[in-house]
Coordinates of C-alpha atoms and ligand atoms in Angstrom, one line a residue:
X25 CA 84.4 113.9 124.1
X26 CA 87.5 111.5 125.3
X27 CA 87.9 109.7 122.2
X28 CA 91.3 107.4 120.9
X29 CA 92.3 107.2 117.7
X30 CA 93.7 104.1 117.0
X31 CA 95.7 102.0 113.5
X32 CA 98.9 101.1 112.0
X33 CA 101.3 104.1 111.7
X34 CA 100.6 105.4 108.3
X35 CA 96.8 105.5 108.5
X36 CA 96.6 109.2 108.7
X37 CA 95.7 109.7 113.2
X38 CA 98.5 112.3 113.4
X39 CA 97.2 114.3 110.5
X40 CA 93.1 113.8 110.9
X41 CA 93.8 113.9 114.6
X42 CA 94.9 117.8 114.4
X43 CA 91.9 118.5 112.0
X44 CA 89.4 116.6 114.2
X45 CA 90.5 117.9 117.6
X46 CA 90.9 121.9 115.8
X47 CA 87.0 121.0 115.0
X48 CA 86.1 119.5 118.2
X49 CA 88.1 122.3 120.6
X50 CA 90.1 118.9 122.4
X51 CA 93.4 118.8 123.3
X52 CA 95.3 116.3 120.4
X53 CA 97.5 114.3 122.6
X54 CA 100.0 112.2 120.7
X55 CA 102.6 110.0 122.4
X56 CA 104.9 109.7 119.9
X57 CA 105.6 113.6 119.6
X58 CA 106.0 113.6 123.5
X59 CA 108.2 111.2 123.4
X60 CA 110.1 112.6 120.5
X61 CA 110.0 115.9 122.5
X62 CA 111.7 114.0 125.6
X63 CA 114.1 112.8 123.3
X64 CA 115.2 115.7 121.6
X65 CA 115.6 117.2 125.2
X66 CA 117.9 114.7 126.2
X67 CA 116.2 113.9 129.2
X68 CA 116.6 110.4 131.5
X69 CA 113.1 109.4 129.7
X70 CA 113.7 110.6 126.4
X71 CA 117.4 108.3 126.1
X72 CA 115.6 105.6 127.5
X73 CA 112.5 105.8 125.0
X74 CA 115.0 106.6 122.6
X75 CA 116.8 103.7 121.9
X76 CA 113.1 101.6 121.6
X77 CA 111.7 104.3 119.2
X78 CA 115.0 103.9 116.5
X79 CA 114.4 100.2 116.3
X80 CA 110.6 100.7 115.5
X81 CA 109.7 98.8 118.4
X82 CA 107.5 99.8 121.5
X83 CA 108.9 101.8 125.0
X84 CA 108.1 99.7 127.8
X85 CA 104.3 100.0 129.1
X86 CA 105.5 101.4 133.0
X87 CA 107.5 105.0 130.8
X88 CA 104.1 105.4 128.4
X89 CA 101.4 104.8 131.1
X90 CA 102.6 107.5 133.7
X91 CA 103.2 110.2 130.6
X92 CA 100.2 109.7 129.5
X93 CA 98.5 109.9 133.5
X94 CA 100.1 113.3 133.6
X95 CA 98.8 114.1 130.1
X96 CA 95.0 113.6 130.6
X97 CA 94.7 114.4 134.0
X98 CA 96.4 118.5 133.2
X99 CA 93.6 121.0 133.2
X100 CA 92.9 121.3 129.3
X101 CA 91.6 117.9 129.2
X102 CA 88.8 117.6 131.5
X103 CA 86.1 118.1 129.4
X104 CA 87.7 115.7 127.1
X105 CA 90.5 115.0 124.5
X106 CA 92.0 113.4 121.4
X107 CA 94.5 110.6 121.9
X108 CA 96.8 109.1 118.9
X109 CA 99.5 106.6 119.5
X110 CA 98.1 105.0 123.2
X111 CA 96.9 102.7 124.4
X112 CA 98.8 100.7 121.4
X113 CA 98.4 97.3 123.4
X114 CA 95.9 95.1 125.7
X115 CA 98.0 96.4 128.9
X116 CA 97.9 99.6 128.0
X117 CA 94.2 99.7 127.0
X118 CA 93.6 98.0 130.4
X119 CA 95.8 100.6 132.4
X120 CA 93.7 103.4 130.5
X121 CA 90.2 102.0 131.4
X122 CA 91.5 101.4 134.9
X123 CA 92.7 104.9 135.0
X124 CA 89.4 106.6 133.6
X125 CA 87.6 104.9 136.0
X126 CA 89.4 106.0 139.1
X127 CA 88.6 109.8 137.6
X128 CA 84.9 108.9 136.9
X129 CA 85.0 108.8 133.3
X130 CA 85.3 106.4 130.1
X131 CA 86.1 106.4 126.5
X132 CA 83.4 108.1 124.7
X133 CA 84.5 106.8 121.0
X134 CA 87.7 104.5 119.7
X135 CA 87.9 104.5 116.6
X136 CA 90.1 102.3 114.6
X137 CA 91.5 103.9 111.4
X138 CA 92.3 100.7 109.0
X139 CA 94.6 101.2 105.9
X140 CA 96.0 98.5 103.5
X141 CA 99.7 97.8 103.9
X142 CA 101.1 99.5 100.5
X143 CA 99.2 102.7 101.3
X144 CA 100.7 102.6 105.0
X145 CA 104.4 101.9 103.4
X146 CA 103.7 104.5 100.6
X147 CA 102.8 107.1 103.6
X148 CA 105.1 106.7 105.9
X149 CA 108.3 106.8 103.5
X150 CA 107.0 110.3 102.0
X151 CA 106.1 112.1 105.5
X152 CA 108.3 115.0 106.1
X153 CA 107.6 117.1 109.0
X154 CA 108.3 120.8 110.2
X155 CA 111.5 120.7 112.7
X156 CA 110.2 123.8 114.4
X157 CA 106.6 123.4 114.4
X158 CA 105.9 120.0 113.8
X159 CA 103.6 120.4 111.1
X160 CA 103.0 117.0 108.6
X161 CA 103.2 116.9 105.0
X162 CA 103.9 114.2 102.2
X163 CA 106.3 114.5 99.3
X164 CA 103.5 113.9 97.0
X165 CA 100.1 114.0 98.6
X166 CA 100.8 116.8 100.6
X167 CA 103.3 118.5 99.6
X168 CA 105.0 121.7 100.8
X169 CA 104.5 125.2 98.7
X170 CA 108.2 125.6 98.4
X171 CA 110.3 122.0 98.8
X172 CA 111.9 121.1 102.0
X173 CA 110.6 124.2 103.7
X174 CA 107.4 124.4 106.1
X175 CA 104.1 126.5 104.8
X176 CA 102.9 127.0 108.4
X177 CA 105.9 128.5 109.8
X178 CA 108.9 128.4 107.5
X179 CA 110.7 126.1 109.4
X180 CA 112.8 123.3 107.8
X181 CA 111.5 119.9 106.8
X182 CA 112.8 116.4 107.7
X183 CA 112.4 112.5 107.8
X184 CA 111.6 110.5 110.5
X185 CA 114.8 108.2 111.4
X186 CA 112.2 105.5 112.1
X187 CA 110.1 106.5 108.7
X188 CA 113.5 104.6 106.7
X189 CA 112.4 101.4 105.0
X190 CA 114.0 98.9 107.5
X191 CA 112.6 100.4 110.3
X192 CA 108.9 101.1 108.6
X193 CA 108.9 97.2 108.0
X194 CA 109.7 96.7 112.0
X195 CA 107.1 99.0 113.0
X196 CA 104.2 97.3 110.8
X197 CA 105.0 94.0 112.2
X198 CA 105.1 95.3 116.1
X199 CA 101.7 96.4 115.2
X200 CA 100.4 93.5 114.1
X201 CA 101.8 91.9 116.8
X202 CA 101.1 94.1 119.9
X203 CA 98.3 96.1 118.9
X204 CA 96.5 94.5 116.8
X205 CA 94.6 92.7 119.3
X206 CA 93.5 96.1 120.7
X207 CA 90.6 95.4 117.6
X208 CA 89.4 92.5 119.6
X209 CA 89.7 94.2 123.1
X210 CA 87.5 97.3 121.8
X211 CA 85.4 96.3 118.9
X212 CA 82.4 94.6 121.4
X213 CA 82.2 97.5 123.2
X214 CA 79.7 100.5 122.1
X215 CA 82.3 103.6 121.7
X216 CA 83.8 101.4 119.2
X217 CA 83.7 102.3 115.1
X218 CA 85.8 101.7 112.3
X219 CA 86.3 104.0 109.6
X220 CA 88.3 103.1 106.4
X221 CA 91.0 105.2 106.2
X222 CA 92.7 104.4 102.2
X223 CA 90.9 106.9 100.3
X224 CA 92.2 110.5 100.2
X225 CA 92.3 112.6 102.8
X226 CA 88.9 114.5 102.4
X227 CA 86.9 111.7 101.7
X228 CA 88.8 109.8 105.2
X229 CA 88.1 112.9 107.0
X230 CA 84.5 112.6 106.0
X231 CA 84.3 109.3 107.2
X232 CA 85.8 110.0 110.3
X233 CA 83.7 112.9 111.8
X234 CA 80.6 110.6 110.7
X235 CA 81.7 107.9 113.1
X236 CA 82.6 109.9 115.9
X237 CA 79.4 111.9 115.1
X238 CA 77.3 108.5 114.7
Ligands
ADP302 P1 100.0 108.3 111.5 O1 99.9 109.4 112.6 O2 98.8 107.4 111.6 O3 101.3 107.5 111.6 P2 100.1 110.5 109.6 O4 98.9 111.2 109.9 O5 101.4 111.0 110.1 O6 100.0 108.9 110.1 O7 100.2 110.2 108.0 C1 101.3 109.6 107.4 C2 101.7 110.3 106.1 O8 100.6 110.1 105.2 C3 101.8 111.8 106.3 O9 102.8 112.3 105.4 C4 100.4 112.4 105.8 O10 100.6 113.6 105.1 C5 100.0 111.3 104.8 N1 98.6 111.0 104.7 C6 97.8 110.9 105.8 N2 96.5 110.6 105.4 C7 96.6 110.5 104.0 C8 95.6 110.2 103.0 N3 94.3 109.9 103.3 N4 96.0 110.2 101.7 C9 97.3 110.5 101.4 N5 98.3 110.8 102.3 C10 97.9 110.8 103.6
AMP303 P1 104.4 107.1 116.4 O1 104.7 108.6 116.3 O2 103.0 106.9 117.0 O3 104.6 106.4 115.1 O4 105.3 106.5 117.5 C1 106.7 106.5 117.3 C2 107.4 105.6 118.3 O5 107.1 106.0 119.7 C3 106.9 104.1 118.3 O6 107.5 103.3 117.3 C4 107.2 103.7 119.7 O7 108.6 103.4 119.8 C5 107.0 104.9 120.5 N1 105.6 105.0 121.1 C6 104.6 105.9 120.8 N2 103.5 105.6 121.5 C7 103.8 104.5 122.3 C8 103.0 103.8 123.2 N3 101.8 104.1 123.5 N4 103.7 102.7 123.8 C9 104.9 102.4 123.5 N5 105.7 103.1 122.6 C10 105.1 104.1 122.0

């Protein structure tokens, strides 16, 4: 199954994502952690992507695209995979199909995951994640066992720099903005479902496996 999970930052990809993929046996392939990962490396991409990713707004199409050729073209993905953070506008949706196609494949579900505004806010400024392993929790919904320190490996806990108010606020409107109209590009097309993705995160989990199951 090549499937894209798609929504405004908040809406839970990154955490369903891991669930859905563990379930499926995919690869979860998120852009935003291998871009964080190039960052935290200190390599040409990563300072470049860098300054883009602490405004809250987008690193250029041309760095994403060929990250993400690498990505789904390594070995682990060629009976399919789980995508969260690409293609996050018409260009790169239109690269993506473009790409597929030279390989002989297509998207087999995209899924939008839509959330209201004050639950995305409310998520993104209580997400602390695992420094060594990455892991995601939230202050109050999913909170660690002991504060500040991760249940899956021990590791220490942090905030985003881009999960600060100011930036949160820049973020939502670059989505509306730029991919956004990903709704229209995808929602004609068969693979395409929409799962509402306020409730908790059972009941969106629920929803989700029954629309990529549907
Ligand atoms: P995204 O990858 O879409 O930006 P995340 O999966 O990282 O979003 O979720 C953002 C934050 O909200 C995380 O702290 C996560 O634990 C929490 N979260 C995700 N889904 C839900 C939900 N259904 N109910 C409550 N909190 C959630
Ligand atoms: P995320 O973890 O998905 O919230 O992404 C964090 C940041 O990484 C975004 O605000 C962007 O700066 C950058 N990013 C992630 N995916 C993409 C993408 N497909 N295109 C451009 N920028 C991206």
């Amino acid at each position: 199954m090549r499937l894209v999970l798609f929504g405004p930052p908040g809406a839970g990809k990154g955490t369903q994502g891991l669930r859905l993929a563990r379930d499926m046996g995919i690869p979860q392939i998120v852009t935003g952690d291998m871009l964080r990962e190039a960052v935290a490396q200190g390599t040409g991409m990563g300072r470049k992507a860098g300054q883009y990713m602490e405004a809250g707004k987008l690193v250029p199409d041309e760095v994403v695209i060929g990250l993400i050729e690498e990505r789904i073209t390594a070995p682990d993905a060629a009976n399919g995979f789980l995508l969260d953070g690409f293609p996050r506008n018409v260009a790169q949706a239109e690269a993506m199909t473009a790409m597929l196609a030279r390989h002989g494949v297509a998207l087999d579900r995209v899924v939008f995951m839509d959330a209201s505004r004050d639950k995305l806010v409310d998520r993104l400024s209580g997400r602390l994640i695992c420094k060594t392993c990455g892991f995601v929790f939230h202050r109050h919904y999913s909170p660690p066992r002991e504060e500040g320190w991760c249940d899956q490996c021990g590791g220490e806990l942090y905030q985003r720099d881009d999960d600060r108010e100011d930036v949160i606020a820049q973020r939502l409107l670059v989505y509306e903005q730029q991919t956004a109209p990903l709704l229209e590009y995808y929602s004609l097309q068969p693979s395409f479902r929409r799962v509402d993705a306020d409730g908790d995160m059972e009941g969106v989990y629920a929803r989700l496996k029954k629309a990529v199951e549907a």
